[in-house]
Coordinates of C-alpha atoms (C1' of nucleotides) in Angstrom, one line a residue:
Chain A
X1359 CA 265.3 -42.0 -106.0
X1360 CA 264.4 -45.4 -106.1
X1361 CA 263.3 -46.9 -109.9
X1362 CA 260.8 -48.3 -110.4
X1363 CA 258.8 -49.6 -113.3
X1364 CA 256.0 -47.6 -115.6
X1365 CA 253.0 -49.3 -114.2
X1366 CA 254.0 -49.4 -110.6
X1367 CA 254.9 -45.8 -110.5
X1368 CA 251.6 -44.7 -112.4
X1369 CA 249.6 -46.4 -109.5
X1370 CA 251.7 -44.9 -107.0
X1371 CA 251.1 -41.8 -107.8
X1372 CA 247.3 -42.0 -108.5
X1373 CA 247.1 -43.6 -104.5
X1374 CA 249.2 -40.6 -103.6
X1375 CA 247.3 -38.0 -105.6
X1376 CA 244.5 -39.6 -103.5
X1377 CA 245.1 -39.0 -100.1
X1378 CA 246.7 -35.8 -100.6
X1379 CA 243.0 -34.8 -102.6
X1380 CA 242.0 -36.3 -99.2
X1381 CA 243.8 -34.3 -96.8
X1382 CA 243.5 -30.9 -99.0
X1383 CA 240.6 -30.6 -101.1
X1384 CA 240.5 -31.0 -104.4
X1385 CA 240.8 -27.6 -105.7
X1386 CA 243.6 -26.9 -102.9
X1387 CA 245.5 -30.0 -103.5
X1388 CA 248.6 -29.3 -106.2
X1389 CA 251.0 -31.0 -108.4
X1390 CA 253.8 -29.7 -105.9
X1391 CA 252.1 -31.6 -102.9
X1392 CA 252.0 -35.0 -104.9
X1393 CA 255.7 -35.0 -105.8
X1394 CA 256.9 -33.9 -102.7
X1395 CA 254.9 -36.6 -100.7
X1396 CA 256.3 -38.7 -102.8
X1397 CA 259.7 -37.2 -103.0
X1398 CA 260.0 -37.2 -106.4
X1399 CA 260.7 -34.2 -109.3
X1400 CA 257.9 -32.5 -111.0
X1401 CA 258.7 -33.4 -114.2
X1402 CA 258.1 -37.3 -113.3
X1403 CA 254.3 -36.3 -112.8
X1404 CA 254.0 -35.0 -115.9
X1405 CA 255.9 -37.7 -117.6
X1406 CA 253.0 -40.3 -116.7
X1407 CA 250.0 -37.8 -116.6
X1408 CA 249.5 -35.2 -119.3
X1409 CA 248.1 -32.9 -117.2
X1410 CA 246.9 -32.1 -113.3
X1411 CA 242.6 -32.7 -114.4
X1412 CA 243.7 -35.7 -115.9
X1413 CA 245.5 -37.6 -112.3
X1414 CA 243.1 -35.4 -110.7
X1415 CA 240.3 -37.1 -112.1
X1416 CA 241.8 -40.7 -112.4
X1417 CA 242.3 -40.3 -108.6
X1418 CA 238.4 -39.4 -107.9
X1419 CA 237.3 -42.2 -110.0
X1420 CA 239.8 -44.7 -108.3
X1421 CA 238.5 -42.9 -104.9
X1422 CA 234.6 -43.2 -105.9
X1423 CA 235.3 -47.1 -107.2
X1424 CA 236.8 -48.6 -103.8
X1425 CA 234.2 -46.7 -101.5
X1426 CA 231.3 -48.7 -103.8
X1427 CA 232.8 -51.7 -103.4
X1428 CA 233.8 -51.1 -99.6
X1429 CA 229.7 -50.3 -99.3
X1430 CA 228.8 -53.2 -101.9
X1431 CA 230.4 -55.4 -99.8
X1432 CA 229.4 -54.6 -96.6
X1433 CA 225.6 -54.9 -97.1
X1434 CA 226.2 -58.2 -99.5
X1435 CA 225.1 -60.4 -97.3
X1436 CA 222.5 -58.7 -95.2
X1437 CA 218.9 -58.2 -95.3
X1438 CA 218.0 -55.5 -97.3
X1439 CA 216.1 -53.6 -94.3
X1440 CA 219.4 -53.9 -92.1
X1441 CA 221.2 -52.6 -95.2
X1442 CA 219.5 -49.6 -95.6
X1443 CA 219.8 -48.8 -91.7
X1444 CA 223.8 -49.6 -92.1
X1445 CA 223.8 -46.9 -95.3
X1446 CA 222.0 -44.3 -93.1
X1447 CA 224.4 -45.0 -90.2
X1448 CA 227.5 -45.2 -92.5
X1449 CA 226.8 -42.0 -94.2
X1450 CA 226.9 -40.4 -91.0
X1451 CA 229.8 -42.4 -89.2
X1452 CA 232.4 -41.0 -91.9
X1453 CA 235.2 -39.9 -90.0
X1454 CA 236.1 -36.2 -90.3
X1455 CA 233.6 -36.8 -93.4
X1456 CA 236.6 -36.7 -95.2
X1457 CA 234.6 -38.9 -98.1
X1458 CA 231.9 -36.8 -98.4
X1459 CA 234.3 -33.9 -98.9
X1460 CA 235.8 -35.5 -102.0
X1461 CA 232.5 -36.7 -103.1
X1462 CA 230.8 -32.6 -102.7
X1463 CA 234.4 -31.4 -103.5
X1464 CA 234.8 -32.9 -107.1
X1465 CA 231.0 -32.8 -108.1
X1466 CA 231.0 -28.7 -107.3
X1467 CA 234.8 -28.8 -109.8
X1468 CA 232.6 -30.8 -112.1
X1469 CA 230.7 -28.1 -112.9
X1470 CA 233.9 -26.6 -114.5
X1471 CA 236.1 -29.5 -115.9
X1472 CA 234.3 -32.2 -118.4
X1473 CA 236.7 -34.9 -117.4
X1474 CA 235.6 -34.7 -113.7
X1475 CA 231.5 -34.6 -114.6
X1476 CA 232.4 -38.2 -116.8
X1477 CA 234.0 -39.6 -113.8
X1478 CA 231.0 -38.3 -111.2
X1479 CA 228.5 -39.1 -113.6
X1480 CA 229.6 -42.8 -113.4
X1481 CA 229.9 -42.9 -110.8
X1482 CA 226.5 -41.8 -109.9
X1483 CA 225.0 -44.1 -112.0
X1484 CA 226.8 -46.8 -110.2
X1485 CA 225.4 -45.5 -106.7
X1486 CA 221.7 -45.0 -108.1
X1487 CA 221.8 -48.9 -109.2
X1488 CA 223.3 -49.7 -106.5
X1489 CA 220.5 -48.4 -103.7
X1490 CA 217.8 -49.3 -106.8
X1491 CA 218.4 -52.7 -106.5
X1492 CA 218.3 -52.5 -102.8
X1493 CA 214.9 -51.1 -102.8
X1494 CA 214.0 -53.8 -105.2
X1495 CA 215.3 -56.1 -103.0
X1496 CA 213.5 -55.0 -100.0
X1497 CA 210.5 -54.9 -102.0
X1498 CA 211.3 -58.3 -102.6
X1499 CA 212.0 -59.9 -98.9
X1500 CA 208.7 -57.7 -97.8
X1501 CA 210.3 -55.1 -95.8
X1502 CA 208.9 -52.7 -98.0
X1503 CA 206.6 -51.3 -100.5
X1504 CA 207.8 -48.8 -102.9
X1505 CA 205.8 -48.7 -106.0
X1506 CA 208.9 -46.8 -108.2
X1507 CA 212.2 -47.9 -106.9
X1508 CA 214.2 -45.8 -109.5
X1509 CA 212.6 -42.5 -108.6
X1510 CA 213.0 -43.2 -104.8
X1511 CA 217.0 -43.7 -105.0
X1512 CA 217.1 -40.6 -107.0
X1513 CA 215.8 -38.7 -104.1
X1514 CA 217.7 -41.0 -101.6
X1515 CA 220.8 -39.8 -103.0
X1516 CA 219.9 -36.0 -103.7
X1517 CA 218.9 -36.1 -99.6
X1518 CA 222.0 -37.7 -98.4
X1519 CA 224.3 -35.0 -100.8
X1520 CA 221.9 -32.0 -100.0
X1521 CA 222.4 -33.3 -96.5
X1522 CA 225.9 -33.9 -96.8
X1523 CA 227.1 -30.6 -97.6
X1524 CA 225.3 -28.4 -95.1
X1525 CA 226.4 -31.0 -92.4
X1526 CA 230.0 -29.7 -93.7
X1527 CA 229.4 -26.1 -93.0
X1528 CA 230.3 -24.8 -89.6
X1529 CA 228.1 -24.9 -87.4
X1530 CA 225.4 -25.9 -89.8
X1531 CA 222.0 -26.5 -88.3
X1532 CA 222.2 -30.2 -89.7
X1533 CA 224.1 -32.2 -87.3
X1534 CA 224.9 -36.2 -88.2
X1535 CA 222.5 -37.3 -86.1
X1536 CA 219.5 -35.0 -87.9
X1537 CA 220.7 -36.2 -90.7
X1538 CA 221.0 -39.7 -89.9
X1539 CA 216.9 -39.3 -88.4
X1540 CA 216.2 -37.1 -91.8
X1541 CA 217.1 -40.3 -93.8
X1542 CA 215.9 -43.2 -92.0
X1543 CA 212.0 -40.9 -91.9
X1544 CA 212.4 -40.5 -95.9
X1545 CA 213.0 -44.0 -96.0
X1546 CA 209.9 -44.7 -94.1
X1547 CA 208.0 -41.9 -96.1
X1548 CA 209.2 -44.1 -99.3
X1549 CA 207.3 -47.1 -97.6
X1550 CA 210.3 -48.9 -96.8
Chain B
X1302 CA 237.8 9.0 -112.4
X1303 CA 234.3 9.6 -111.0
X1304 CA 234.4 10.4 -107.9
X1305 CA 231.5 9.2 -105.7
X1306 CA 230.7 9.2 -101.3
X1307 CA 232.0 6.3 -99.6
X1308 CA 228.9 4.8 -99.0
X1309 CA 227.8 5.1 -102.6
X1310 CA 231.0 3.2 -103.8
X1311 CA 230.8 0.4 -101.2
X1312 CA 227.5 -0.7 -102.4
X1313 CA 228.7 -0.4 -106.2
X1314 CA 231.3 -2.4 -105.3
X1315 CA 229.2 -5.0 -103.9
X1316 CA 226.9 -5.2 -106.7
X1317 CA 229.7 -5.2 -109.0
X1318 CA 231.2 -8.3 -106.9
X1319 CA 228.0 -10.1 -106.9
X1320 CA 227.8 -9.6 -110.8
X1321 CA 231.6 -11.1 -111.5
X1322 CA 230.7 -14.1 -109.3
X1323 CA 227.5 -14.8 -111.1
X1324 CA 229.3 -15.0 -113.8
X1325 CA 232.3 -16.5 -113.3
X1326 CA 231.4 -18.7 -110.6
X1327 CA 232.8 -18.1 -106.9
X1328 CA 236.0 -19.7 -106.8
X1329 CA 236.9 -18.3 -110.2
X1330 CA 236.2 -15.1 -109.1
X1331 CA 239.1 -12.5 -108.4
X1332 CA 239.7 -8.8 -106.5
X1333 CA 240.6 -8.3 -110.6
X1334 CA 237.4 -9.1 -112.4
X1335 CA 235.7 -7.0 -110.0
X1336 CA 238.2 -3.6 -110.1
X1337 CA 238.4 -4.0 -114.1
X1338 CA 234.6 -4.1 -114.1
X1339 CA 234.3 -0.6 -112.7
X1340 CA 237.7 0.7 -114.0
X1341 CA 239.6 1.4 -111.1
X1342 CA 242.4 1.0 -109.2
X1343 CA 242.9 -2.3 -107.3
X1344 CA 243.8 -0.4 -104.1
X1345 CA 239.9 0.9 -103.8
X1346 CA 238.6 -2.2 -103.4
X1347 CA 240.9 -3.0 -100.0
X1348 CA 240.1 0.9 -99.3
X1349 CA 236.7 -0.5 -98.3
X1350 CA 236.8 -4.0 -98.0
X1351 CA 239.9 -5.1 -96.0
X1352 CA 239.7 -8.6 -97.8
X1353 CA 238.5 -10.8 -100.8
X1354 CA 236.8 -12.9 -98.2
X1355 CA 235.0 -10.0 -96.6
X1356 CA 234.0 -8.4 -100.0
X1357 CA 233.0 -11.7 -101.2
X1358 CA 231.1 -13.1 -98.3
X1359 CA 229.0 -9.6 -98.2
X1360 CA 228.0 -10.3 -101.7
X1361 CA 226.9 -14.0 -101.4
X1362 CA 224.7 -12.5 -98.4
X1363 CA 223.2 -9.9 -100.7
X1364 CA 222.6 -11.9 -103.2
X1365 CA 220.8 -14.2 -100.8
X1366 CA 218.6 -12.0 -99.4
X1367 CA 217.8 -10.4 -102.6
X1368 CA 216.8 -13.9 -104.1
X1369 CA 214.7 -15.0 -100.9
X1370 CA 212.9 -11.7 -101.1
X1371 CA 212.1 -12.2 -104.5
X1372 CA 210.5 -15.7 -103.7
X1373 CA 208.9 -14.4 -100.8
X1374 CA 206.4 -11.5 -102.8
X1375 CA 206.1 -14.3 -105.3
X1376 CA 204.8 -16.9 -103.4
X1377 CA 203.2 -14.5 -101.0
X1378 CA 199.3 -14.2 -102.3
X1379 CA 199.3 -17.6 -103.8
X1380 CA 197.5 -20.3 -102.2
X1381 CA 199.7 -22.6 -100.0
X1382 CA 199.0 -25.8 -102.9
X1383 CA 199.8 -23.6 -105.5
X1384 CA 203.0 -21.8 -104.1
X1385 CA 204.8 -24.8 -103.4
X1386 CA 204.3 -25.9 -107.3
X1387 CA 205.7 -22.2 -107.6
X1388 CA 208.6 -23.1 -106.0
X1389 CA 209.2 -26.4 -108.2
X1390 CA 209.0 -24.4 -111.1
X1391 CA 211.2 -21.9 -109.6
X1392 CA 213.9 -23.8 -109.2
X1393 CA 213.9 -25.2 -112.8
X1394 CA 213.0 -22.4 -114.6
X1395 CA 216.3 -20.3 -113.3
X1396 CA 218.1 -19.4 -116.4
X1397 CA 221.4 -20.8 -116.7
X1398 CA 221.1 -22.1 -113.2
X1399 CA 223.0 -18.7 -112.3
X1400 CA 221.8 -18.7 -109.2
X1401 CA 221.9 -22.2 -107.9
X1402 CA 225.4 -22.0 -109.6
X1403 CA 225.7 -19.2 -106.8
X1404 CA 224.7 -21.4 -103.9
X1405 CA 226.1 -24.6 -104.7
X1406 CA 229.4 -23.0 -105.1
X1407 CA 229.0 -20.9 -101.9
X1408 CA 228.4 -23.8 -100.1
X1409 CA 231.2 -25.8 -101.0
X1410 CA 233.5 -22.7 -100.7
X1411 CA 232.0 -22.0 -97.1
X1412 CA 233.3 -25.7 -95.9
X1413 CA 237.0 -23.7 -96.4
X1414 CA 235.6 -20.1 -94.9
X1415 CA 234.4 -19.3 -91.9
X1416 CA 232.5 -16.0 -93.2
X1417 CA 231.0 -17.9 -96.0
X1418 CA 230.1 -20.2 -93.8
X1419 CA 227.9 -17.7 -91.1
X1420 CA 226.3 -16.6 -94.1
X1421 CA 225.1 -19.9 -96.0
X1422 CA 223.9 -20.7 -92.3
X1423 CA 221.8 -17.6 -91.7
X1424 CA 220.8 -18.1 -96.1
X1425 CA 219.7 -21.9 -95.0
X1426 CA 217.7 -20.8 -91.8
X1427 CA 215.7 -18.4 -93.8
X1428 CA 215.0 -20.9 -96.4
X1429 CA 213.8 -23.4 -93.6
X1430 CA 211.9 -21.1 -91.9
X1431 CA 209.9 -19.7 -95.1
X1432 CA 209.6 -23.4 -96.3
X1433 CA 208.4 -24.8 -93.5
X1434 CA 205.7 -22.1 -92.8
X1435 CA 204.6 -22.6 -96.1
X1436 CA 204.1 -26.4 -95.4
X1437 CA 202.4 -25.5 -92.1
X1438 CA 200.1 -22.8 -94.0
X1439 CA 199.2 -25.9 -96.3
X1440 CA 197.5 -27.9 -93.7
X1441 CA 196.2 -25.0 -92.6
X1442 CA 194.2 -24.1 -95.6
X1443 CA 193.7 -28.0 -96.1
X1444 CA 195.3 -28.7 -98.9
X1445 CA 198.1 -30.8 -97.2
X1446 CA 198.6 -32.9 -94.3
X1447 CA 202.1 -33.1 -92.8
X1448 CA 202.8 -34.3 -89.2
X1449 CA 206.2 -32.4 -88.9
X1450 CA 206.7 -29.5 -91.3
X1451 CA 210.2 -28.3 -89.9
X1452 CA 211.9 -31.9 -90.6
X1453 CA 209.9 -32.2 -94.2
X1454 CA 211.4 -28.4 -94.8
X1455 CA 214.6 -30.1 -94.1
X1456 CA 214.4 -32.9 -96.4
X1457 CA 212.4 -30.7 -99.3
X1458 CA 215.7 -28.3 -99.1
X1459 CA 218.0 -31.2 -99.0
X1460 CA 216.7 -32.5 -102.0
X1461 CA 216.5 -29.5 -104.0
X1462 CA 220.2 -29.0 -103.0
X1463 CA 220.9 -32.3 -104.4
X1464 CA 219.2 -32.5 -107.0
X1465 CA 220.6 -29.0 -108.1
X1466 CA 224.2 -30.4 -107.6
X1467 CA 223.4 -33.0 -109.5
X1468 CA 222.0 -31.0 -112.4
X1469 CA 224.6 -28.7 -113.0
X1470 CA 227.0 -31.5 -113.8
X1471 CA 227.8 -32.2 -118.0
X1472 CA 225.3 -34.7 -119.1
X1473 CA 224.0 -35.5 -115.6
X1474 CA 221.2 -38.1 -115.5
X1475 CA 218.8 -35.6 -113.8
X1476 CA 217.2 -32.9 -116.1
X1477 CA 215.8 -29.9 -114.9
X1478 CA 212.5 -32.1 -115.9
X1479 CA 213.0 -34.9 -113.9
X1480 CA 214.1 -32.5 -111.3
X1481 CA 211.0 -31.1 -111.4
X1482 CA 209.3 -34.4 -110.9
X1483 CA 211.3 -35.6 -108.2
X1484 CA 210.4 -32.5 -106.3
X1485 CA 206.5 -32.6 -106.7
X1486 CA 206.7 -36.5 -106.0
X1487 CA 208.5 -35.5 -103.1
X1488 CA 206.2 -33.0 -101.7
X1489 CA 203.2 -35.7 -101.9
X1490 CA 205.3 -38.4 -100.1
X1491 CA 205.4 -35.6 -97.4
X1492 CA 201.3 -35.5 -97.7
X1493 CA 201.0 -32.4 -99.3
Chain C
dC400 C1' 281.4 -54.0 -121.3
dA401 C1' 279.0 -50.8 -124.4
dT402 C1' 274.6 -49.3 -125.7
dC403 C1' 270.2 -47.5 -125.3
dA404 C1' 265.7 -46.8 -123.9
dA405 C1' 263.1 -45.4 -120.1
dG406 C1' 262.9 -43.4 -115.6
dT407 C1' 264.0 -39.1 -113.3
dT408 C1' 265.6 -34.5 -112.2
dG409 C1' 264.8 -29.5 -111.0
dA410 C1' 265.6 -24.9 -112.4
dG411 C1' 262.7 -21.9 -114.4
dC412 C1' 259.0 -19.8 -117.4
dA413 C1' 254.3 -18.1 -117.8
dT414 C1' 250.6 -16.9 -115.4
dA415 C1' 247.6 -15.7 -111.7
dT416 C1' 246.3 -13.9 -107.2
dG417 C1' 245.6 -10.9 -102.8
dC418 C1' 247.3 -7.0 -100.9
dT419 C1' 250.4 -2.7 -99.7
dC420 C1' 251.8 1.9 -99.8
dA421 C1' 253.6 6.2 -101.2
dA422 C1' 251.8 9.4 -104.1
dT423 C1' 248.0 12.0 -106.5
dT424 C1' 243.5 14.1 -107.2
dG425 C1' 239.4 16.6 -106.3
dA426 C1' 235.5 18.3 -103.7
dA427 C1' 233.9 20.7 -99.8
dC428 C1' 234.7 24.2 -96.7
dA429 C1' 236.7 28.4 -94.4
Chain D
dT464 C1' 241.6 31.4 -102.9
dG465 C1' 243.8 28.2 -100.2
dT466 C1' 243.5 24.2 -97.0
dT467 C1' 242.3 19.8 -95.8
dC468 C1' 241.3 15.1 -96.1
dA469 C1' 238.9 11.4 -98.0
dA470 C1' 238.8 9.2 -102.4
dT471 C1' 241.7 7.1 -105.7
dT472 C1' 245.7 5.4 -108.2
dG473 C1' 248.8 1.6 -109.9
dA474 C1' 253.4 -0.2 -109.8
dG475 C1' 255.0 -3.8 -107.4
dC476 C1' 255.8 -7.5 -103.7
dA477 C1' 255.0 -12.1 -102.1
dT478 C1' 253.2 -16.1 -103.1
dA479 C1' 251.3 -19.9 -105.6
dT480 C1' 250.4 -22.9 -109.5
dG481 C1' 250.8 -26.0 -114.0
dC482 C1' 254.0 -27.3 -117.0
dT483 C1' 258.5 -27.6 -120.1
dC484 C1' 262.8 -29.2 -121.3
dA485 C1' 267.6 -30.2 -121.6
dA486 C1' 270.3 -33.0 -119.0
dC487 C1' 271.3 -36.9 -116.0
dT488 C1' 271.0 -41.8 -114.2
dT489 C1' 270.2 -46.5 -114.1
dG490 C1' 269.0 -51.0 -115.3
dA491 C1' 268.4 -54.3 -118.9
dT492 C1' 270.0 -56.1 -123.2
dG493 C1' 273.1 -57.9 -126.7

DNA sequence: CATCAAGTTGAGCATATGCTCAATTGAACA
DNA sequence: TGTTCAATTGAGCATATGCTCAACTTGATG
């Protein structure tokens, strides 16, 4: 096997950890499929990471952080009404909704391993500030009124997971385009 | 051992099964837990139930209907206005969050099994259906006004699913409180 | 070139799980 | 009382998983 140094071989194996968490599901991806992905011994796993909840839950934090800023920048630069429509379509457009399987995934293990809830509760904080602002900022630029912008992301969010994982069930009665109607009329019912 | 009639032992199993998954939470659950609980044999179990899957997907959908029903006589002589609050409370008031423990964990499990999966989509239609009558019977008694009570039954579920995930995380922003809140706040955004 | 720390190995332990199957038991019935 | 058959047993197989540890390898350093 090819050396390489501490740092580099930490990373790689977070970024591998990921897609196989991916591909899998977190509670059916294991050490065994990391190592061999990456063709390397068990014990080298353990040699950077304690344990399996511990590169588990580096992984889903690394995962959660990229897809904010991969949203964050996409709707930068546009007006915040055109934003919201691109969150409502991009919620729906993930392919395979292989996101939204690690996202529904890792919050149902959360309920069962503390390091996982720190790393969702982050980063659900980071999403509720995130869609907050934007409200705020549509308020702002006139597209909208919404008298409580806090309290309208929270629901934003709890629709878009509650729709989320019943889209995920086979044939579920919530398809992506119900869901994608579902959002855009609660935004509206919000008074954006 | 006791010996008891087929039929007799196949529900006792069931309830036995839905027991050790309440408690233990549905992916934790094992053929174990459940044979120790009644102190037999493992091979029992697969004398009536050819898998863990079957056994386990009959006892989700008992445990549905049984908590539907339960709702349903509850909210059944109430005013429409005052039922829904019921059902806000409801949701909150579950001790432990047993049961929502029950559903959330079904649901993730059913995106991996296809028997789960028939019955969280039967489960969700009978939630929708009740839901949305309710809503309809609130306009009909005056006390709501809601153009389209099968797509605010959709986002009302969507949101309690949510917000429920969300809950049951360690040190989650949303309390059962503001869970609450969200919930009634939602309802009047619909017009009720 | 010798040394040494750090990267790397992989057989293997401990544990857990679903499920099988040959054997045993007991209740109902003739 | 004896027969029959469904109810019941439980050791054990196959598989899967996280993790350990003694040994090995390699690159940098002096």
């Amino acid at each position: 096997m090819v050396r390489m140094s501490g740092a580099d071989r930490r990373q790689q194996i977070v970024d591998t950890a990921i897609e196989v968490i991916l591909r899998r599901g977190i509670a059916q991806a294991a050490t065994r499929d990391v190592t061999k992905a990456l063709g390397v011994g068990s014990g080298l796993l353990h040699h950077y990471f304690p344990s399996w909840a511990e590169l588990r839950a580096e992984a889903v934090r690394r995962a959660a952080q990229s897809e904010m800023a991969e949203v964050d920048t996409m709707i930068a630069d546009l007006p915040a009404s055109t934003a919201i429509r691109c969150l409502a379509d991009w919620m729906v457009e993930d392919d395979d909704m292989r996101h939204w399987r690690l996202w529904l995934n890792a919050q149902d293990e959360a309920h069962r391993d503390t390091l996982l809830a720190e790393v969702m509760v982050t980063a659900l904080r980071n999403w509720h500030r995130m869609i907050a602002n934007l409200l705020r900022r549509a308020c702002e630029e006139g597209s909208a009124h919404i008298p409580d912008a806090d309290a309208a992301a929270w629901r934003l969010i709890a629709l878009m997971d509650g729709l989320a994982s019943t889209m995920l069930v086979k044939d579920a009665p919530i398809t992506p385009q119900v869901a994608r109607d579902l959002i855009l009329s609660q935004i509206k019912l919000e008074g954006g």
